[in-house]
Short mmCIF file of C-alpha atoms in Angstrom, two decimals:
data_model
loop_
_atom_site.label_atom_id
_atom_site.label_comp_id
_atom_site.label_asym_id
_atom_site.label_seq_id
_atom_site.Cartn_x
_atom_site.Cartn_y
_atom_site.Cartn_z
CA MET A 7 -43.16 107.48 116.01
CA GLY A 8 -43.57 104.88 113.23
CA SER A 9 -42.69 101.33 112.66
CA ILE A 10 -39.52 99.43 112.21
CA ALA A 11 -39.75 96.61 109.17
CA ASP A 12 -39.62 93.16 110.19
CA PRO A 13 -35.87 92.45 108.51
CA GLY A 14 -37.17 89.00 106.95
CA GLU A 15 -39.61 91.19 104.93
CA LEU A 16 -36.27 92.98 103.95
CA THR A 17 -34.30 89.88 102.74
CA GLN A 18 -37.08 87.81 100.53
CA PRO A 19 -37.54 89.55 97.93
CA SER A 20 -33.82 89.70 97.34
CA PHE A 21 -33.62 86.33 97.63
CA ASP A 22 -36.52 85.57 95.11
CA GLU A 23 -34.22 87.49 92.91
CA PHE A 24 -31.81 85.71 93.50
CA GLN A 25 -33.09 82.38 92.70
CA ARG A 26 -34.74 83.50 89.69
CA GLN A 27 -31.46 84.94 88.38
CA THR A 28 -29.75 81.81 89.00
CA SER A 29 -32.48 79.83 87.54
CA LEU A 30 -31.68 82.00 84.67
CA MET A 31 -28.00 81.29 84.71
CA THR A 32 -28.32 77.64 84.84
CA SER A 33 -30.62 77.46 81.60
CA CYS A 34 -28.30 80.04 79.69
CA THR A 35 -25.26 77.44 80.91
CA LEU A 36 -27.92 74.50 79.52
CA LEU A 37 -28.36 76.07 76.44
CA TRP A 38 -24.61 77.36 75.55
CA LYS A 39 -23.76 73.53 75.93
CA GLU A 40 -26.36 72.06 73.84
CA LEU A 41 -25.67 74.71 71.67
CA SER A 42 -21.86 73.85 71.64
CA ASP A 43 -22.68 70.08 71.19
CA HIS A 44 -24.38 70.68 68.39
CA PHE A 45 -22.27 72.74 66.13
CA THR A 46 -18.94 70.40 67.50
CA SER A 47 -21.22 67.98 65.94
CA LEU A 48 -21.76 69.70 62.48
CA GLU A 49 -18.11 70.65 62.73
CA GLN A 50 -17.85 67.26 62.61
CA ASP A 51 -20.29 66.20 60.18
CA LEU A 52 -18.63 68.82 57.62
CA GLN A 53 -15.10 67.71 58.12
CA LYS A 54 -16.33 63.78 57.00
CA LYS A 55 -17.38 65.20 54.50
CA PHE A 56 -14.92 67.14 53.22
CA LYS A 57 -12.46 63.83 53.39
CA ALA A 58 -14.93 61.83 51.60
CA VAL A 59 -15.09 64.44 48.61
CA LYS A 60 -11.43 65.24 48.56
CA ALA A 61 -10.81 61.27 48.10
CA LYS A 62 -13.26 61.03 45.27
CA LEU A 63 -11.86 64.02 43.62
CA GLU A 64 -8.82 62.25 44.23
CA THR A 65 -9.45 59.26 42.75
CA LEU A 66 -11.27 60.79 39.72
CA ASP A 67 -8.15 62.68 38.90
CA THR A 68 -5.89 59.32 39.14
CA GLU A 69 -8.67 57.57 37.23
CA THR A 70 -8.88 60.48 34.43
CA LYS A 71 -4.85 60.25 34.50
CA HIS A 72 -5.01 56.28 33.53
CA SER A 73 -7.65 56.82 30.97
CA LEU A 74 -5.25 59.55 29.39
CA LEU A 75 -2.46 57.57 29.36
CA VAL A 76 -4.57 54.45 27.80
CA LEU A 77 -5.89 56.83 25.45
CA GLU A 78 -1.98 57.84 24.54
CA ASN A 79 -1.14 53.91 24.49
CA ARG A 80 -4.02 53.39 22.17
CA GLU A 81 -3.71 55.70 19.71
CA THR A 82 0.68 54.68 19.48
CA THR A 83 -0.77 50.76 19.77
CA ILE A 84 -3.40 51.27 16.53
CA ASN A 85 -0.35 53.49 14.79
CA ASN A 86 1.93 50.44 15.11
CA SER A 87 -0.79 48.38 13.84
CA ILE A 88 -1.26 49.96 11.27
CA GLU A 89 2.74 50.15 10.86
CA ILE A 90 3.05 45.94 10.67
CA ALA A 91 -0.24 45.10 8.76
CA LEU A 92 1.23 47.30 5.72
CA GLY A 93 4.62 45.96 6.63
CA LYS A 94 3.20 42.11 6.64
CA VAL A 95 0.50 42.98 2.94
CA LYS A 96 3.76 45.09 1.19
CA GLY A 97 6.08 41.77 1.95
CA ASN A 98 3.63 39.26 1.14
CA LYS A 99 2.36 40.86 -1.87
CA GLU A 100 4.88 38.88 -3.84
CA ILE A 101 4.66 35.93 -2.71
CA ALA A 102 0.77 36.08 -2.16
CA ILE A 103 0.88 36.44 -6.05
CA ASN A 104 4.08 33.94 -6.67
CA SER A 105 2.03 31.05 -4.78
CA GLN A 106 -1.87 31.82 -5.62
CA ASN A 107 -2.13 28.09 -6.86
CA ASP A 108 -0.65 26.83 -4.02
CA THR A 109 -2.38 29.04 -0.77
CA VAL A 110 -4.59 27.45 1.85
CA PRO A 111 -8.60 28.65 0.73
CA GLU A 112 -10.66 28.94 3.96
CA PRO A 113 -12.68 25.46 3.19
CA ARG A 114 -9.72 23.58 3.66
CA VAL A 115 -8.11 25.07 6.67
CA LEU A 116 -10.18 22.67 8.71
CA GLU A 117 -9.80 20.05 7.06
CA ILE A 118 -5.77 20.24 7.83
CA CYS A 119 -6.35 21.15 10.93
CA GLY A 120 -7.87 17.93 11.50
CA CYS A 121 -6.40 15.89 9.67
CA SER A 122 -4.35 12.86 12.03
CA GLU A 123 -1.86 11.12 10.09
CA GLU A 124 2.16 13.02 10.46
CA GLY A 125 3.06 15.88 8.48
CA ILE A 126 -0.47 16.92 7.05
CA GLY A 127 -2.12 18.78 10.27
CA TYR A 128 -1.03 21.70 11.68
CA ASN A 129 0.11 21.70 15.52
CA GLU A 130 -0.87 24.10 18.64
CA ASN A 131 2.10 25.63 17.38
CA GLU A 132 2.12 25.93 13.94
CA MET A 133 -0.93 27.30 13.67
CA PRO A 134 -0.30 30.88 15.35
CA VAL A 135 2.22 31.22 13.14
CA ALA A 136 0.86 30.25 10.29
CA LEU A 137 -3.04 32.57 11.14
CA GLY A 138 -0.20 35.62 11.55
CA ASP A 139 0.62 35.80 8.34
CA CYS A 140 -2.88 36.47 7.05
CA VAL A 141 -3.26 40.32 6.41
CA ASP A 142 -6.74 39.50 8.14
CA PRO A 143 -6.40 36.53 10.45
CA ALA A 144 -10.06 37.07 12.42
CA ARG A 145 -12.08 37.24 9.26
CA PHE A 146 -10.08 34.29 7.91
CA VAL A 147 -10.76 32.27 10.72
CA LEU A 148 -14.10 33.22 10.46
CA GLU A 149 -14.74 32.37 7.12
CA ALA A 150 -13.11 28.26 7.78
CA ILE A 151 -15.45 28.11 10.45
CA SER A 152 -18.90 29.98 8.61
CA GLU A 153 -18.08 26.42 5.90
CA VAL A 154 -19.13 24.15 8.51
CA PHE A 155 -21.17 25.02 10.81
CA PRO A 156 -24.07 26.10 11.28
CA VAL A 157 -24.63 24.21 8.29
CA ASP A 158 -20.89 22.24 6.03
CA LYS A 159 -21.31 23.71 2.94
CA ARG A 160 -18.35 21.52 1.00
CA GLU A 161 -18.74 20.42 -2.00
CA VAL A 162 -16.21 17.33 -1.12
CA LYS A 163 -15.83 16.16 2.12
CA ILE A 164 -12.68 14.44 3.04
CA LYS A 165 -13.00 11.11 4.87
CA ARG A 166 -9.31 12.04 6.46
CA VAL A 167 -10.96 14.57 9.07
CA ASN A 168 -11.69 13.45 12.24
CA ASP A 169 -13.54 16.00 13.85
CA LEU A 170 -13.94 19.75 12.77
CA GLY A 171 -15.05 20.52 16.43
CA TRP A 172 -11.59 20.09 17.28
CA ALA A 173 -10.78 21.87 14.48
CA CYS A 174 -12.50 25.09 14.96
CA VAL A 175 -11.50 24.65 19.35
CA LEU A 176 -7.65 24.53 17.67
CA LEU A 177 -8.39 27.97 15.31
CA LEU A 178 -10.15 29.84 17.44
CA GLU A 179 -7.04 29.04 20.14
CA SER A 180 -4.50 29.91 17.81
CA LEU A 181 -6.15 32.93 16.90
CA ILE A 182 -5.87 34.79 20.93
CA PRO A 183 -2.12 35.36 20.74
CA VAL A 184 -1.90 36.35 16.70
CA MET A 185 -5.17 39.57 17.55
CA VAL A 186 -3.35 40.49 20.82
CA ASP A 187 -2.33 44.13 20.68
CA PRO A 188 1.68 44.50 20.78
CA ILE A 189 1.57 46.98 23.63
CA LEU A 190 -1.37 46.85 25.44
CA GLY A 191 -2.36 42.52 25.67
CA SER A 192 -5.22 40.96 26.04
CA GLU A 193 -6.72 44.55 27.00
CA ARG A 194 -7.50 45.20 23.67
CA MET A 195 -7.86 42.92 21.09
CA LEU A 196 -7.34 44.05 17.66
CA VAL A 197 -10.85 43.15 15.86
CA THR A 198 -12.85 45.13 13.60
CA PRO A 199 -16.57 45.57 14.47
CA SER A 200 -17.82 43.90 11.88
CA VAL A 201 -15.76 40.67 12.74
CA LYS A 202 -17.01 41.24 16.11
CA GLU A 203 -21.05 41.47 15.01
CA ARG A 204 -20.55 37.97 12.86
CA ALA A 205 -18.20 36.40 15.48
CA LYS A 206 -21.25 36.95 17.79
CA GLU A 207 -23.76 35.69 15.19
CA ILE A 208 -22.05 32.60 15.02
CA ALA A 209 -21.56 32.30 19.22
CA GLU A 210 -25.39 32.37 19.24
CA THR A 211 -26.49 29.69 16.65
CA TRP A 212 -23.27 27.31 18.46
CA LYS A 213 -25.29 27.99 21.96
CA LYS A 214 -28.97 27.39 20.56
CA SER A 215 -27.58 24.09 19.18
CA LEU A 216 -26.25 23.39 22.11
CA GLU A 217 -29.17 23.77 23.79
CA GLU A 218 -31.36 21.94 21.21
CA MET A 219 -29.47 19.00 22.04
CA GLY A 220 -29.55 18.96 25.30
CA GLY A 221 -26.59 20.95 26.75
CA LEU A 222 -22.90 20.36 27.19
CA ARG A 223 -22.13 16.89 27.02
CA MET A 224 -18.58 16.20 29.37
#
Protein backbone atom coordinates (compact mmCIF):
# COMPACT_ATOMS: atom_id res chain seq x y z
CA MET A 1 0.00 0.00 0.00
CA GLY A 2 1.52 3.28 -1.11
CA SER A 3 2.38 6.12 1.21
CA ILE A 4 0.17 9.22 1.32
CA ALA A 5 1.93 12.45 0.16
CA ASP A 6 2.45 15.21 2.64
CA PRO A 7 0.09 18.15 1.87
CA GLY A 8 2.94 20.55 2.55
CA GLU A 9 5.02 19.02 -0.23
CA LEU A 10 2.16 19.56 -2.76
CA THR A 11 1.56 23.24 -1.92
CA GLN A 12 5.23 24.34 -1.78
CA PRO A 13 5.87 24.31 -5.58
CA SER A 14 2.59 26.12 -6.24
CA PHE A 15 3.44 28.82 -3.71
CA ASP A 16 6.91 29.32 -5.17
CA GLU A 17 5.41 29.67 -8.66
CA PHE A 18 2.90 32.17 -7.34
CA GLN A 19 5.67 34.26 -5.77
CA ARG A 20 7.69 34.11 -9.00
CA GLN A 21 4.76 35.29 -11.08
CA THR A 22 3.91 38.02 -8.57
CA SER A 23 7.50 39.25 -8.66
CA LEU A 24 7.45 39.19 -12.47
CA MET A 25 4.22 41.20 -12.59
CA THR A 26 5.63 43.75 -10.15
CA SER A 27 8.76 44.14 -12.30
CA CYS A 28 6.67 44.52 -15.45
CA THR A 29 4.46 47.11 -13.75
CA LEU A 30 7.48 49.16 -12.62
CA LEU A 31 9.04 48.91 -16.10
CA TRP A 32 5.79 49.98 -17.76
CA LYS A 33 5.53 52.99 -15.42
CA GLU A 34 9.13 53.95 -16.14
CA LEU A 35 8.58 53.72 -19.90
CA SER A 36 5.28 55.60 -19.61
CA ASP A 37 6.97 58.44 -17.69
CA HIS A 38 9.81 58.51 -20.22
CA PHE A 39 7.51 58.79 -23.24
CA THR A 40 5.37 61.37 -21.45
CA SER A 41 8.49 63.46 -20.87
CA LEU A 42 9.51 63.06 -24.53
CA GLU A 43 6.05 64.13 -25.65
CA GLN A 44 6.18 67.24 -23.47
CA ASP A 45 9.65 68.15 -24.78
CA LEU A 46 8.50 67.70 -28.37
CA GLN A 47 5.48 69.90 -27.73
CA LYS A 48 7.70 72.64 -26.27
CA LYS A 49 10.09 72.46 -29.22
CA PHE A 50 7.20 72.49 -31.66
CA LYS A 51 5.76 75.62 -30.01
CA ALA A 52 9.19 77.28 -30.08
CA VAL A 53 9.69 76.47 -33.79
CA LYS A 54 6.17 77.67 -34.57
CA ALA A 55 6.81 80.95 -32.74
CA LYS A 56 10.08 81.46 -34.65
CA LEU A 57 8.36 80.79 -37.96
CA GLU A 58 5.62 83.29 -37.11
CA THR A 59 8.24 85.87 -36.12
CA LEU A 60 10.20 85.22 -39.32
CA ASP A 61 7.03 85.57 -41.37
CA THR A 62 6.21 88.87 -39.66
CA GLU A 63 9.74 90.21 -40.17
CA THR A 64 9.70 89.12 -43.81
CA LYS A 65 6.42 90.94 -44.44
CA HIS A 66 7.78 94.03 -42.67
CA SER A 67 11.01 93.93 -44.73
CA LEU A 68 9.06 93.60 -47.98
CA LEU A 69 6.88 96.54 -46.97
CA VAL A 70 9.96 98.64 -46.14
CA LEU A 71 11.52 97.74 -49.51
CA GLU A 72 8.33 98.77 -51.30
CA ASN A 73 8.30 102.07 -49.38
CA ARG A 74 11.96 102.65 -50.19
CA GLU A 75 11.33 102.05 -53.88
CA THR A 76 8.53 104.59 -53.73
CA THR A 77 10.61 107.13 -51.81
CA ILE A 78 13.54 106.77 -54.19
CA ASN A 79 11.25 107.59 -57.11
CA ASN A 80 9.76 110.50 -55.16
CA SER A 81 13.23 111.77 -54.25
CA ILE A 82 14.30 111.65 -57.90
CA GLU A 83 11.18 113.54 -58.95
CA ILE A 84 11.76 116.15 -56.22
CA ALA A 85 15.40 116.58 -57.27
CA LEU A 86 14.46 116.89 -60.94
CA GLY A 87 11.79 119.40 -60.02
CA LYS A 88 14.32 121.49 -58.10
CA VAL A 89 16.77 121.35 -60.99
CA LYS A 90 14.17 122.43 -63.53
CA GLY A 91 12.65 125.07 -61.26
CA ASN A 92 15.97 126.65 -60.31
CA LYS A 93 17.73 126.33 -63.64
CA GLU A 94 16.86 129.79 -64.93
CA ILE A 95 17.39 131.39 -61.53
CA ALA A 96 20.82 129.76 -61.18
CA ILE A 97 21.89 130.96 -64.61
CA ASN A 98 20.64 134.52 -64.15
CA SER A 99 22.06 134.92 -60.65
CA GLN A 100 25.34 133.08 -61.17
CA ASN A 101 27.36 136.11 -60.12
CA ASP A 102 25.31 136.49 -56.93
CA THR A 103 25.50 132.90 -55.67
CA VAL A 104 27.43 132.17 -52.50
CA PRO A 105 30.36 129.77 -53.12
CA GLU A 106 31.12 127.07 -50.58
CA PRO A 107 34.17 128.83 -49.05
CA ARG A 108 32.04 131.88 -48.07
CA VAL A 109 29.19 129.91 -46.51
CA LEU A 110 31.04 129.42 -43.23
CA GLU A 111 31.98 133.09 -43.15
CA ILE A 112 28.35 134.14 -43.58
CA CYS A 113 27.21 131.67 -40.89
CA GLY A 114 29.75 133.05 -38.46
CA CYS A 115 29.00 136.73 -38.96
CA SER A 116 27.58 138.33 -35.84
CA GLU A 117 26.21 141.56 -37.32
CA GLU A 118 22.42 141.54 -37.62
CA GLY A 119 21.18 141.00 -41.16
CA ILE A 120 24.36 139.36 -42.43
CA GLY A 121 24.46 135.88 -40.94
CA TYR A 122 22.06 132.96 -41.27
CA ASN A 123 20.26 131.65 -38.19
CA GLU A 124 19.15 128.12 -37.33
CA ASN A 125 15.79 128.52 -39.10
CA GLU A 126 17.08 130.08 -42.32
CA MET A 127 19.95 127.72 -43.03
CA PRO A 128 17.87 124.52 -43.64
CA VAL A 129 15.72 126.46 -46.10
CA ALA A 130 18.80 127.72 -47.92
CA LEU A 131 20.34 124.21 -48.05
CA GLY A 132 17.04 122.82 -49.33
CA ASP A 133 17.54 124.78 -52.57
CA CYS A 134 20.77 122.92 -53.31
CA VAL A 135 20.77 120.02 -55.76
CA ASP A 136 23.14 118.07 -53.48
CA PRO A 137 23.06 119.67 -49.99
CA ALA A 138 25.33 117.07 -48.37
CA ARG A 139 28.09 117.58 -50.93
CA PHE A 140 27.70 121.35 -50.66
CA VAL A 141 28.19 121.25 -46.87
CA LEU A 142 31.21 118.94 -47.13
CA GLU A 143 32.81 121.24 -49.70
CA ALA A 144 32.28 124.18 -47.38
CA ILE A 145 33.75 122.42 -44.33
CA SER A 146 36.71 121.05 -46.29
CA GLU A 147 37.72 124.63 -47.10
CA VAL A 148 38.62 125.25 -43.46
CA PHE A 149 39.16 121.75 -42.04
CA PRO A 150 41.58 120.14 -41.45
CA VAL A 151 43.51 122.97 -43.19
CA ASP A 152 42.19 126.48 -43.76
CA LYS A 153 42.45 126.86 -47.56
CA ARG A 154 40.91 130.34 -47.79
CA GLU A 155 43.09 132.95 -49.43
CA VAL A 156 41.43 135.83 -47.59
CA LYS A 157 40.40 135.51 -43.93
CA ILE A 158 37.48 137.71 -42.95
CA LYS A 159 38.02 139.30 -39.55
CA ARG A 160 34.30 139.42 -38.76
CA VAL A 161 34.14 135.61 -38.67
CA ASN A 162 33.93 134.83 -34.96
CA ASP A 163 33.78 131.08 -34.74
CA LEU A 164 34.21 128.71 -37.70
CA GLY A 165 33.64 125.76 -35.37
CA TRP A 166 30.18 127.04 -34.49
CA ALA A 167 29.48 127.66 -38.17
CA CYS A 168 30.42 124.05 -39.01
CA VAL A 169 28.06 122.75 -36.32
CA LEU A 170 25.27 125.02 -37.62
CA LEU A 171 25.72 123.67 -41.15
CA LEU A 172 25.69 120.05 -40.01
CA GLU A 173 22.61 120.51 -37.81
CA SER A 174 20.80 122.35 -40.61
CA LEU A 175 21.61 119.53 -43.02
CA ILE A 176 19.70 116.86 -41.01
CA PRO A 177 16.11 117.98 -41.78
CA VAL A 178 17.05 118.54 -45.42
CA MET A 179 18.40 115.01 -45.91
CA VAL A 180 15.63 113.07 -44.11
CA ASP A 181 13.64 110.75 -46.36
CA PRO A 182 10.17 112.27 -47.03
CA ILE A 183 8.34 109.01 -46.13
CA LEU A 184 10.65 106.83 -44.03
CA GLY A 185 11.99 109.76 -42.02
CA SER A 186 15.27 109.23 -40.15
CA GLU A 187 15.18 105.50 -40.95
CA ARG A 188 16.89 106.29 -44.24
CA MET A 189 18.91 109.40 -45.00
CA LEU A 190 19.25 110.58 -48.61
CA VAL A 191 23.05 110.60 -48.81
CA THR A 192 25.12 109.14 -51.64
CA PRO A 193 27.84 106.55 -50.85
CA SER A 194 30.66 108.86 -52.02
CA VAL A 195 29.49 111.65 -49.71
CA LYS A 196 29.20 109.18 -46.81
CA GLU A 197 32.79 108.01 -47.38
CA ARG A 198 34.13 111.57 -47.52
CA ALA A 199 32.20 112.56 -44.40
CA LYS A 200 33.66 109.54 -42.61
CA GLU A 201 37.20 110.63 -43.54
CA ILE A 202 36.58 114.17 -42.23
CA ALA A 203 35.07 112.78 -38.99
CA GLU A 204 38.09 110.52 -38.40
CA THR A 205 40.48 113.41 -39.00
CA TRP A 206 38.45 115.60 -36.63
CA LYS A 207 38.49 112.91 -33.95
CA LYS A 208 42.25 112.43 -34.32
CA SER A 209 42.90 116.16 -33.97
CA LEU A 210 40.77 116.28 -30.80
CA GLU A 211 42.70 113.34 -29.33
CA GLU A 212 46.01 115.06 -30.11
CA MET A 213 44.76 118.17 -28.26
CA GLY A 214 43.85 116.07 -25.21
CA GLY A 215 40.18 115.45 -25.96
CA LEU A 216 37.14 117.67 -26.03
CA ARG A 217 37.17 120.33 -23.32
CA MET A 218 33.80 121.39 -21.90
